[in-house]
């Protein structure tokens, strides 16, 4: 239960941090591109871009000159990338943004946008459900975010609601005290010792409850973490 309490404290810290920005992305089938959006917790839009679909670009003859103008701007990301970024899982919008800029031959000024290891929403939500077993994350109906009828703005609204509900969970003084202790990390062995935590987490599944909440219309979160 300590991990669940830490997830609740993490969510409270997110809401209290004025430097947080939320990042989301949805597929727009009308224009065949990805709607990328960055907002503050208060809903102020910091960036809104249409990311072109570049799969099969060699067959389509797409080159750097065909990329959008913002992808060639080395400073395009500076208004938001230095914030504390929380991205909607499954879509991986920040990775998509970086890929577009890389295809355009753009080198980021300072560091490019990244999500810190501790701000992985999918991991925090697994702990919040008190179901840290990764196999559990692969169970359930899940959702295909590319087929979501929601706009990127509505996905970010749902993301805010999830963080707020996590933050509002009741914790006793004893749970808070235990959660603030430094967690014990078991020693790793072999190859795992040489792999950064961020690389170990690439491809970990998003809990189906969270995917449904963010991308499926009409999904609501029950108090026990279920979706209906």
Coordinates of N, CA and C in Angstrom, one line a residue:
X1 N 0.8 -1.2 0.0 CA 0.0 0.0 0.0 C 0.8 1.3 0.0
X2 N 2.1 1.2 0.4 CA 3.0 2.3 0.4 C 3.1 2.9 -1.0
X3 N 3.1 2.0 -2.1 CA 3.2 2.5 -3.4 C 2.0 3.3 -3.9
X4 N 0.8 2.8 -3.4 CA -0.4 3.6 -3.7 C -0.4 4.9 -3.0
X5 N 0.0 5.0 -1.8 CA 0.1 6.3 -1.1 C 1.1 7.2 -1.8
X6 N 2.2 6.7 -2.3 CA 3.2 7.5 -3.0 C 2.6 8.0 -4.3
X7 N 1.7 7.2 -5.0 CA 1.1 7.7 -6.2 C 0.1 8.8 -5.9
X8 N -0.6 8.8 -4.8 CA -1.5 9.8 -4.3 C -0.7 11.1 -4.1
X9 N 0.4 11.0 -3.3 CA 1.2 12.1 -3.0 C 1.9 12.7 -4.3
X10 N 2.2 11.8 -5.2 CA 2.7 12.3 -6.5 C 1.7 13.2 -7.2
X11 N 0.4 12.7 -7.3 CA -0.6 13.5 -7.9 C -0.9 14.8 -7.2
X12 N -0.8 14.8 -5.9 CA -0.9 16.1 -5.2 C 0.2 17.0 -5.5
X13 N 1.4 16.5 -5.7 CA 2.5 17.3 -6.0 C 2.4 17.9 -7.4
X14 N 1.8 17.1 -8.3 CA 1.6 17.6 -9.7 C 0.6 18.8 -9.7
X15 N -0.5 18.7 -8.9 CA -1.4 19.8 -8.9 C -0.9 21.0 -8.2
X16 N 0.1 20.8 -7.3 CA 0.7 22.0 -6.6 C 1.9 22.6 -7.4
X17 N 2.3 22.0 -8.5 CA 3.5 22.5 -9.2 C 3.0 23.4 -10.4
X18 N 3.3 24.7 -10.3 CA 2.9 25.6 -11.4 C 3.7 25.4 -12.7
X19 N 4.7 24.6 -12.6 CA 5.5 24.4 -13.8 C 5.1 23.2 -14.7
X20 N 4.0 22.5 -14.3 CA 3.5 21.3 -15.0 C 2.9 21.7 -16.3
X21 N 3.1 20.9 -17.3 CA 2.4 21.0 -18.6 C 1.9 19.6 -19.0
X22 N 0.7 19.5 -19.5 CA 0.1 18.2 -20.0 C 0.3 18.1 -21.5
X23 N 0.6 16.9 -21.9 CA 0.9 16.7 -23.4 C 0.0 15.6 -23.9
X24 N -0.7 15.8 -25.0 CA -1.5 14.7 -25.5 C -1.5 14.7 -27.0
X25 N -2.0 13.7 -27.6 CA -2.0 13.5 -29.1 C -3.1 12.6 -29.5
X26 N -3.9 12.9 -30.5 CA -4.9 12.1 -31.1 C -4.7 12.0 -32.6
X27 N -5.3 11.0 -33.2 CA -5.3 10.9 -34.7 C -6.5 11.5 -35.3
X28 N -6.2 12.4 -36.3 CA -7.3 13.1 -37.0 C -7.4 12.4 -38.4
X29 N -8.4 11.6 -38.6 CA -8.5 10.8 -39.8 C -8.8 11.7 -41.0
X30 N -9.4 12.9 -40.8 CA -9.8 13.8 -41.8 C -8.6 14.4 -42.5
X31 N -7.5 14.7 -41.8 CA -6.3 15.3 -42.4 C -5.2 14.3 -42.4
X32 N -5.4 13.1 -41.9 CA -4.3 12.1 -41.8 C -3.1 12.6 -41.1
X33 N -3.3 13.2 -39.9 CA -2.2 13.7 -39.1 C -2.5 13.5 -37.7
X34 N -1.6 13.8 -36.8 CA -1.7 13.7 -35.4 C -1.9 15.1 -34.8
X35 N -2.9 15.3 -34.0 CA -3.2 16.5 -33.3 C -2.4 16.5 -32.0
X36 N -1.3 17.3 -31.9 CA -0.4 17.4 -30.8 C -0.7 18.6 -30.0
X37 N -0.8 18.5 -28.7 CA -1.3 19.7 -27.9 C -0.6 19.7 -26.6
X38 N -0.2 20.9 -26.1 CA 0.4 21.1 -24.8 C -0.4 22.1 -24.0
X39 N -0.8 21.8 -22.8 CA -1.6 22.8 -22.0 C -1.0 22.8 -20.6
X40 N -1.3 23.9 -19.9 CA -1.0 24.0 -18.5 C -2.2 23.3 -17.7
X41 N -2.0 23.1 -16.4 CA -3.1 22.5 -15.7 C -4.3 23.3 -15.7
X42 N -4.2 24.7 -15.9 CA -5.3 25.6 -15.9 C -6.0 25.6 -17.3
X43 N -5.4 24.9 -18.3 CA -6.0 24.9 -19.6 C -5.5 25.8 -20.6
X44 N -4.5 26.6 -20.2 CA -3.8 27.5 -21.2 C -3.1 26.6 -22.2
X45 N -3.3 26.9 -23.5 CA -2.6 26.2 -24.6 C -1.2 26.8 -24.8
X46 N -0.2 25.9 -24.7 CA 1.2 26.4 -24.9 C 1.7 26.0 -26.2
X47 N 1.1 25.0 -26.8 CA 1.6 24.6 -28.2 C 0.5 23.7 -28.8
X48 N 0.3 23.9 -30.1 CA -0.7 23.0 -30.8 C -0.1 22.8 -32.2
X49 N 0.1 21.6 -32.6 CA 0.8 21.3 -33.8 C 0.1 20.1 -34.5
X50 N 0.2 20.1 -35.8 CA -0.3 18.9 -36.6 C 0.9 18.2 -37.0
X51 N 1.1 17.0 -36.5 CA 2.2 16.1 -36.8 C 1.9 15.3 -38.0
X52 N 2.6 15.4 -39.1 CA 2.3 14.6 -40.3 C 2.6 13.1 -40.0
X53 N 1.9 12.3 -40.7 CA 2.2 10.8 -40.7 C 3.3 10.6 -41.6
X54 N 4.4 10.1 -41.1 CA 5.6 9.9 -41.9 C 5.9 8.4 -42.2
X55 N 5.0 7.5 -41.7 CA 5.2 6.1 -42.0 C 5.2 5.9 -43.5
X56 N 6.2 5.1 -44.1 CA 6.3 4.9 -45.5 C 6.7 6.1 -46.3
X57 N 7.5 7.0 -45.6 CA 7.9 8.3 -46.2 C 8.8 8.0 -47.4
X58 N 9.6 6.9 -47.4 CA 10.5 6.6 -48.5 C 9.8 6.3 -49.8
X59 N 8.6 5.6 -49.6 CA 7.8 5.3 -50.8 C 7.1 6.6 -51.3
X60 N 6.7 7.5 -50.4 CA 6.0 8.6 -50.7 C 6.9 9.8 -51.2
X61 N 8.2 9.6 -51.1 CA 9.1 10.7 -51.5 C 9.1 11.9 -50.6
X62 N 8.8 11.7 -49.3 CA 8.8 12.8 -48.4 C 10.2 13.1 -48.0
X63 N 10.6 14.4 -48.1 CA 12.0 14.8 -47.7 C 11.8 15.9 -46.7
X64 N 13.0 16.4 -46.2 CA 13.0 17.5 -45.2 C 12.2 18.7 -45.6
X65 N 12.2 19.1 -46.8 CA 11.5 20.3 -47.3 C 10.0 20.1 -47.2
X66 N 9.5 18.9 -47.1 CA 8.1 18.6 -47.0 C 7.6 18.7 -45.6
X67 N 8.5 18.8 -44.6 CA 8.1 18.8 -43.2 C 7.6 20.2 -42.9
X68 N 6.7 20.3 -41.9 CA 6.1 21.6 -41.5 C 7.2 22.5 -41.0
X69 N 6.9 23.8 -41.1 CA 7.9 24.9 -40.9 C 8.4 24.8 -39.4
X70 N 7.4 24.5 -38.5 CA 7.8 24.5 -37.1 C 8.9 23.4 -36.8
X71 N 8.8 22.4 -37.6 CA 9.8 21.3 -37.3 C 11.2 21.7 -37.6
X72 N 11.4 22.7 -38.4 CA 12.7 23.2 -38.7 C 13.2 24.3 -37.7
X73 N 12.4 24.7 -36.8 CA 12.7 25.7 -35.8 C 13.3 25.1 -34.6
X74 N 14.6 25.4 -34.4 CA 15.3 24.8 -33.2 C 14.7 25.3 -31.9
X75 N 14.0 26.4 -31.9 CA 13.5 26.9 -30.6 C 12.0 26.7 -30.4
X76 N 11.4 26.0 -31.3 CA 9.9 25.8 -31.3 C 9.4 25.3 -30.0
X77 N 10.2 24.4 -29.4 CA 9.8 23.7 -28.2 C 10.1 24.4 -26.9
X78 N 10.8 25.5 -26.9 CA 11.3 26.1 -25.7 C 10.2 26.7 -24.8
X79 N 9.1 27.1 -25.4 CA 8.0 27.6 -24.5 C 7.4 26.6 -23.6
X80 N 7.6 25.3 -23.9 CA 7.0 24.3 -23.0 C 7.9 23.2 -22.6
X81 N 9.0 22.9 -23.4 CA 9.7 21.7 -23.1 C 10.5 21.7 -21.8
X82 N 10.8 22.9 -21.2 CA 11.5 23.0 -20.0 C 10.6 22.9 -18.8
X83 N 9.3 22.7 -19.0 CA 8.4 22.5 -17.9 C 8.4 21.0 -17.5
X84 N 7.7 20.7 -16.4 CA 7.5 19.3 -15.9 C 6.4 18.7 -16.7
X85 N 6.7 17.8 -17.6 CA 5.8 17.3 -18.6 C 5.1 16.0 -18.1
X86 N 3.8 16.0 -18.3 CA 3.0 14.8 -18.0 C 2.3 14.4 -19.3
X87 N 2.6 13.3 -19.9 CA 2.0 13.0 -21.2 C 0.9 11.9 -21.0
X88 N -0.1 12.0 -21.8 CA -1.1 10.9 -21.9 C -0.5 9.7 -22.5
X89 N -0.6 8.5 -21.7 CA 0.1 7.3 -22.2 C -0.6 6.7 -23.4
X90 N 0.0 5.7 -24.0 CA -0.4 5.0 -25.2 C 0.1 5.8 -26.5
X91 N -0.3 7.0 -26.6 CA 0.0 7.8 -27.8 C 1.5 8.2 -27.9
X92 N 2.2 8.3 -26.7 CA 3.6 8.8 -26.7 C 3.8 10.0 -27.5
X93 N 3.1 11.1 -27.2 CA 3.2 12.3 -28.1 C 4.6 13.0 -28.1
X94 N 5.3 12.9 -27.0 CA 6.6 13.6 -27.0 C 7.6 12.9 -27.9
X95 N 7.5 11.5 -27.9 CA 8.4 10.8 -28.8 C 8.0 11.1 -30.3
X96 N 6.7 11.2 -30.6 CA 6.3 11.5 -31.9 C 6.8 12.9 -32.3
X97 N 6.7 13.9 -31.4 CA 7.2 15.2 -31.7 C 8.7 15.2 -32.0
X98 N 9.5 14.5 -31.2 CA 10.9 14.4 -31.4 C 11.2 13.8 -32.7
X99 N 10.5 12.8 -33.1 CA 10.7 12.1 -34.4 C 10.5 13.0 -35.6
X100 N 9.5 13.8 -35.5 CA 9.2 14.7 -36.6 C 10.4 15.7 -36.7
X101 N 10.8 16.2 -35.6 CA 11.9 17.2 -35.7 C 13.2 16.5 -36.2
X102 N 13.4 15.3 -35.8 CA 14.6 14.5 -36.2 C 14.5 14.3 -37.7
X103 N 13.4 14.0 -38.3 CA 13.2 13.8 -39.7 C 13.5 15.1 -40.4
X104 N 13.2 16.3 -39.8 CA 13.4 17.5 -40.4 C 14.9 18.0 -40.3
X105 N 15.7 17.2 -39.6 CA 17.1 17.5 -39.4 C 17.3 18.6 -38.4
X106 N 16.4 18.7 -37.4 CA 16.5 19.8 -36.4 C 17.2 19.2 -35.2
X107 N 18.2 20.0 -34.7 CA 18.9 19.7 -33.4 C 18.3 20.6 -32.4
X108 N 17.9 20.0 -31.3 CA 17.2 20.8 -30.2 C 18.2 21.8 -29.5
X109 N 17.7 23.0 -29.3 CA 18.5 23.9 -28.5 C 18.3 23.5 -27.0
X110 N 19.4 23.5 -26.3 CA 19.4 22.9 -24.9 C 19.0 21.4 -25.0
X111 N 18.1 21.0 -24.2 CA 17.6 19.6 -24.3 C 16.2 19.6 -24.9
X112 N 15.9 18.6 -25.6 CA 14.6 18.5 -26.1 C 13.6 18.0 -25.1
X113 N 12.3 18.0 -25.4 CA 11.2 17.7 -24.4 C 11.4 16.2 -24.0
X114 N 11.2 16.0 -22.7 CA 11.3 14.7 -22.1 C 10.4 14.6 -20.9
X115 N 10.0 13.4 -20.6 CA 9.3 13.1 -19.4 C 10.2 12.4 -18.4
X116 N 10.3 12.9 -17.2 CA 11.2 12.3 -16.2 C 10.7 10.9 -15.8
X117 N 11.6 10.0 -15.4 CA 11.2 8.7 -15.0 C 10.1 8.7 -13.9
X118 N 10.2 9.6 -13.0 CA 9.2 9.6 -11.9 C 7.8 10.1 -12.3
X119 N 7.7 10.7 -13.4 CA 6.4 11.3 -13.9 C 5.7 10.4 -14.9
X120 N 6.0 9.1 -14.9 CA 5.3 8.2 -15.8 C 3.9 7.9 -15.3
X121 N 2.9 8.5 -16.0 CA 1.6 8.4 -15.5 C 1.1 7.0 -15.4
X122 N 1.4 6.2 -16.4 CA 0.9 4.8 -16.4 C 1.5 4.0 -15.2
X123 N 2.7 4.2 -14.9 CA 3.3 3.6 -13.7 C 2.7 4.0 -12.4
X124 N 2.5 5.4 -12.3 CA 1.8 5.9 -11.1 C 0.4 5.4 -11.0
X125 N -0.3 5.3 -12.1 CA -1.7 4.8 -12.0 C -1.7 3.3 -11.6
X126 N -0.8 2.5 -12.1 CA -0.7 1.1 -11.7 C -0.6 1.1 -10.1
X127 N 0.3 1.9 -9.6 CA 0.4 1.9 -8.1 C -0.8 2.4 -7.4
X128 N -1.5 3.4 -8.1 CA -2.7 3.9 -7.5 C -3.8 2.9 -7.4
X129 N -3.9 2.0 -8.4 CA -4.8 0.9 -8.4 C -4.4 -0.2 -7.4
X130 N -3.2 -0.1 -6.9 CA -2.6 -1.1 -6.0 C -2.5 -2.4 -6.8
X131 N -2.2 -2.3 -8.1 CA -2.0 -3.5 -8.9 C -0.7 -3.3 -9.7
X132 N 0.5 -3.3 -9.1 CA 1.7 -3.0 -9.7 C 2.2 -4.1 -10.7
X133 N 1.5 -5.3 -10.6 CA 2.0 -6.4 -11.5 C 1.8 -6.0 -12.9
X134 N 2.8 -6.1 -13.7 CA 2.8 -5.6 -15.1 C 1.9 -6.5 -15.9
X135 N 1.8 -7.8 -15.5 CA 0.9 -8.7 -16.3 C -0.6 -8.2 -16.2
X136 N -0.9 -7.6 -15.1 CA -2.3 -7.1 -14.9 C -2.6 -6.0 -15.9
X137 N -1.6 -5.3 -16.3 CA -1.8 -4.1 -17.2 C -2.2 -4.6 -18.6
X138 N -1.9 -5.9 -18.9 CA -2.2 -6.4 -20.2 C -3.6 -7.1 -20.3
X139 N -4.3 -7.1 -19.1 CA -5.6 -7.7 -19.1 C -6.7 -6.7 -19.3
X140 N -7.9 -7.1 -19.6 CA -9.0 -6.2 -19.8 C -9.1 -5.8 -21.3
X141 N -10.2 -5.1 -21.6 CA -10.5 -4.8 -23.0 C -9.5 -3.8 -23.6
X142 N -9.0 -2.9 -22.9 CA -8.1 -1.9 -23.4 C -8.8 -0.9 -24.4
X143 N -8.0 -0.1 -25.1 CA -8.6 0.8 -26.0 C -7.5 1.2 -27.1
X144 N -8.0 1.4 -28.3 CA -7.1 1.8 -29.4 C -7.2 3.3 -29.5
X145 N -6.1 4.0 -29.0 CA -6.2 5.5 -28.9 C -6.3 6.1 -30.3
X146 N -5.8 5.4 -31.4 CA -6.0 6.0 -32.7 C -7.4 6.1 -33.2
X147 N -8.3 5.3 -32.6 CA -9.7 5.3 -33.1 C -10.5 6.0 -32.1
X148 N -9.9 6.7 -31.2 CA -10.7 7.5 -30.2 C -11.5 8.6 -30.9
X149 N -12.8 8.8 -30.5 CA -13.5 9.9 -31.1 C -13.2 11.3 -30.4
X150 N -12.4 11.2 -29.4 CA -12.1 12.4 -28.6 C -11.1 13.3 -29.3
X151 N -11.2 14.6 -29.0 CA -10.2 15.6 -29.5 C -9.0 15.5 -28.5
X152 N -7.9 16.1 -28.9 CA -6.8 16.1 -28.0 C -7.1 16.9 -26.7
X153 N -7.8 18.0 -26.9 CA -8.2 18.8 -25.8 C -9.0 18.0 -24.8
X154 N -10.0 17.2 -25.2 CA -10.8 16.4 -24.3 C -10.0 15.3 -23.6
X155 N -9.0 14.8 -24.3 CA -8.1 13.8 -23.7 C -7.3 14.5 -22.5
X156 N -6.9 15.7 -22.8 CA -6.1 16.4 -21.7 C -7.1 16.7 -20.5
X157 N -8.4 17.0 -20.8 CA -9.3 17.3 -19.8 C -9.5 16.0 -18.9
X158 N -9.6 14.9 -19.6 CA -9.7 13.6 -18.9 C -8.5 13.3 -18.1
X159 N -7.3 13.7 -18.6 CA -6.0 13.5 -17.9 C -6.0 14.3 -16.6
X160 N -6.5 15.6 -16.7 CA -6.6 16.4 -15.5 C -7.5 15.7 -14.4
X161 N -8.7 15.2 -14.9 CA -9.6 14.6 -14.0 C -9.0 13.4 -13.3
X162 N -8.2 12.6 -14.0 CA -7.6 11.4 -13.4 C -6.6 11.8 -12.3
X163 N -5.8 12.8 -12.6 CA -4.8 13.3 -11.6 C -5.5 13.9 -10.4
X164 N -6.6 14.6 -10.6 CA -7.3 15.2 -9.5 C -7.9 14.1 -8.6
X165 N -8.5 13.1 -9.2 CA -9.1 12.0 -8.5 C -8.0 11.2 -7.7
X166 N -6.9 11.0 -8.3 CA -5.8 10.4 -7.6 C -5.4 11.2 -6.3
X167 N -5.3 12.5 -6.5 CA -4.9 13.4 -5.5 C -5.9 13.5 -4.3
X168 N -7.2 13.3 -4.6 CA -8.2 13.4 -3.6 C -8.4 12.2 -2.8
X169 N -7.7 11.1 -3.1 CA -7.9 9.8 -2.4 C -7.4 10.1 -0.9
X170 N -8.2 9.5 0.0 CA -7.9 9.7 1.4 C -6.6 8.9 1.8
X171 N -5.8 9.5 2.6 CA -4.6 8.9 3.2 C -4.6 9.2 4.7
X172 N -4.2 8.2 5.5 CA -4.1 8.5 6.9 C -2.7 9.1 7.1
X173 N -2.5 9.7 8.3 CA -1.2 10.2 8.7 C -0.1 9.2 8.6
X174 N -0.5 8.0 9.0 CA 0.5 6.9 9.0 C 0.9 6.5 7.6
X175 N -0.1 6.5 6.7 CA 0.2 6.2 5.3 C 1.1 7.2 4.7
X176 N 0.8 8.5 5.0 CA 1.7 9.6 4.4 C 3.1 9.5 5.0
X177 N 3.2 9.2 6.3 CA 4.5 9.1 6.9 C 5.3 7.9 6.2
X178 N 4.7 6.8 6.0 CA 5.4 5.6 5.4 C 5.7 5.9 3.9
X179 N 4.8 6.6 3.3 CA 5.0 6.9 1.8 C 6.2 7.8 1.6
X180 N 6.5 8.7 2.5 CA 7.6 9.6 2.4 C 8.9 9.0 2.7
X181 N 9.0 7.8 3.2 CA 10.2 7.1 3.4 C 10.8 6.8 2.0
X182 N 12.1 6.8 2.0 CA 12.8 6.4 0.8 C 12.5 4.9 0.5
X183 N 11.9 4.6 -0.7 CA 11.6 3.2 -1.0 C 12.8 2.3 -1.1
X184 N 12.7 1.1 -0.7 CA 13.8 0.2 -0.9 C 13.9 -0.3 -2.3
X185 N 15.0 -0.3 -2.9 CA 15.2 -0.8 -4.3 C 16.0 -2.1 -4.3
X186 N 15.4 -3.2 -4.7 CA 16.2 -4.5 -4.7 C 17.3 -4.4 -5.7
X187 N 18.4 -5.1 -5.3 CA 19.6 -5.1 -6.3 C 19.2 -5.8 -7.6
X188 N 19.7 -5.2 -8.6 CA 19.6 -5.9 -9.9 C 20.8 -6.7 -10.3
X189 N 20.6 -7.6 -11.2 CA 21.8 -8.4 -11.6 C 21.8 -8.6 -13.1
X190 N 23.0 -8.9 -13.6 CA 23.2 -9.1 -15.0 C 22.9 -7.9 -15.9
X191 N 22.3 -8.1 -17.0 CA 22.1 -7.0 -18.0 C 21.2 -5.9 -17.4
X192 N 20.3 -6.2 -16.5 CA 19.4 -5.2 -16.0 C 20.2 -4.1 -15.3
X193 N 21.3 -4.4 -14.7 CA 22.1 -3.4 -14.0 C 22.6 -2.4 -14.9
X194 N 22.8 -2.7 -16.2 CA 23.4 -1.8 -17.2 C 22.3 -1.0 -18.0
X195 N 21.0 -1.3 -17.7 CA 20.0 -0.6 -18.4 C 19.4 0.5 -17.6
X196 N 19.3 1.7 -18.1 CA 18.7 2.8 -17.4 C 17.2 2.5 -17.1
X197 N 16.7 3.0 -16.0 CA 15.2 2.7 -15.7 C 14.3 3.2 -16.8
X198 N 14.6 4.3 -17.4 CA 13.7 4.8 -18.5 C 13.7 3.8 -19.6
X199 N 14.8 3.1 -19.9 CA 14.8 2.1 -21.0 C 14.1 0.9 -20.6
X200 N 14.2 0.5 -19.3 CA 13.5 -0.7 -18.8 C 12.0 -0.5 -18.9
X201 N 11.5 0.7 -18.8 CA 10.1 1.0 -18.8 C 9.5 1.2 -20.2
X202 N 10.3 1.3 -21.2 CA 9.7 1.5 -22.6 C 8.8 0.3 -22.9
X203 N 7.7 0.5 -23.3 CA 6.8 -0.6 -23.8 C 6.1 -1.2 -22.6
X204 N 6.2 -0.7 -21.4 CA 5.3 -1.3 -20.3 C 3.9 -0.8 -20.7
X205 N 3.0 -1.7 -20.4 CA 1.6 -1.5 -20.8 C 0.9 -0.4 -20.0
X206 N 0.0 0.3 -20.6 CA -0.9 1.2 -19.8 C -2.0 0.4 -19.2
X207 N -2.4 0.6 -18.0 CA -3.5 -0.1 -17.4 C -4.8 0.2 -18.3
X208 N -5.6 -0.9 -18.6 CA -6.7 -0.7 -19.4 C -7.7 0.3 -18.8
X209 N -7.8 0.4 -17.5 CA -8.7 1.4 -16.9 C -8.3 2.8 -17.2
X210 N -7.0 3.1 -17.3 CA -6.5 4.4 -17.6 C -6.7 4.7 -19.1
X211 N -6.5 3.7 -20.0 CA -6.7 3.9 -21.4 C -8.1 4.2 -21.7
X212 N -9.0 3.5 -21.1 CA -10.5 3.7 -21.3 C -10.9 5.1 -20.8
X213 N -10.3 5.5 -19.7 CA -10.7 6.8 -19.1 C -10.2 7.9 -20.0
X214 N -9.1 7.8 -20.6 CA -8.6 8.9 -21.4 C -9.2 9.0 -22.8
X215 N -9.4 7.8 -23.4 CA -9.7 7.8 -24.9 C -11.1 7.3 -25.2
X216 N -11.8 6.7 -24.3 CA -13.1 6.1 -24.7 C -14.2 7.0 -24.2
X217 N -15.1 7.4 -25.0 CA -16.2 8.3 -24.7 C -17.1 7.7 -23.7
X218 N -17.5 8.5 -22.7 CA -18.5 8.0 -21.7 C -17.9 7.1 -20.6
X219 N -16.6 6.9 -20.6 CA -16.0 6.1 -19.5 C -15.9 6.9 -18.2
X220 N -16.3 6.3 -17.1 CA -16.1 7.0 -15.8 C -15.4 6.1 -14.9
X221 N -14.7 6.7 -13.9 CA -13.9 6.0 -13.0 C -14.6 5.7 -11.7
X222 N -14.8 4.4 -11.4 CA -15.4 4.0 -10.2 C -14.5 4.2 -9.0
X223 N -15.0 4.4 -7.8 CA -14.1 4.6 -6.6 C -13.0 3.5 -6.5
X224 N -13.3 2.2 -6.9 CA -12.3 1.1 -6.7 C -11.4 1.1 -7.9
X225 N -11.4 2.0 -8.8 CA -10.5 2.1 -9.9 C -11.1 1.4 -11.2
X226 N -12.3 0.9 -11.2 CA -12.8 0.2 -12.3 C -13.4 1.3 -13.3
X227 N -13.7 0.8 -14.5 CA -14.3 1.7 -15.5 C -15.6 1.2 -15.9
X228 N -16.6 2.1 -16.1 CA -17.9 1.7 -16.5 C -18.6 2.7 -17.3

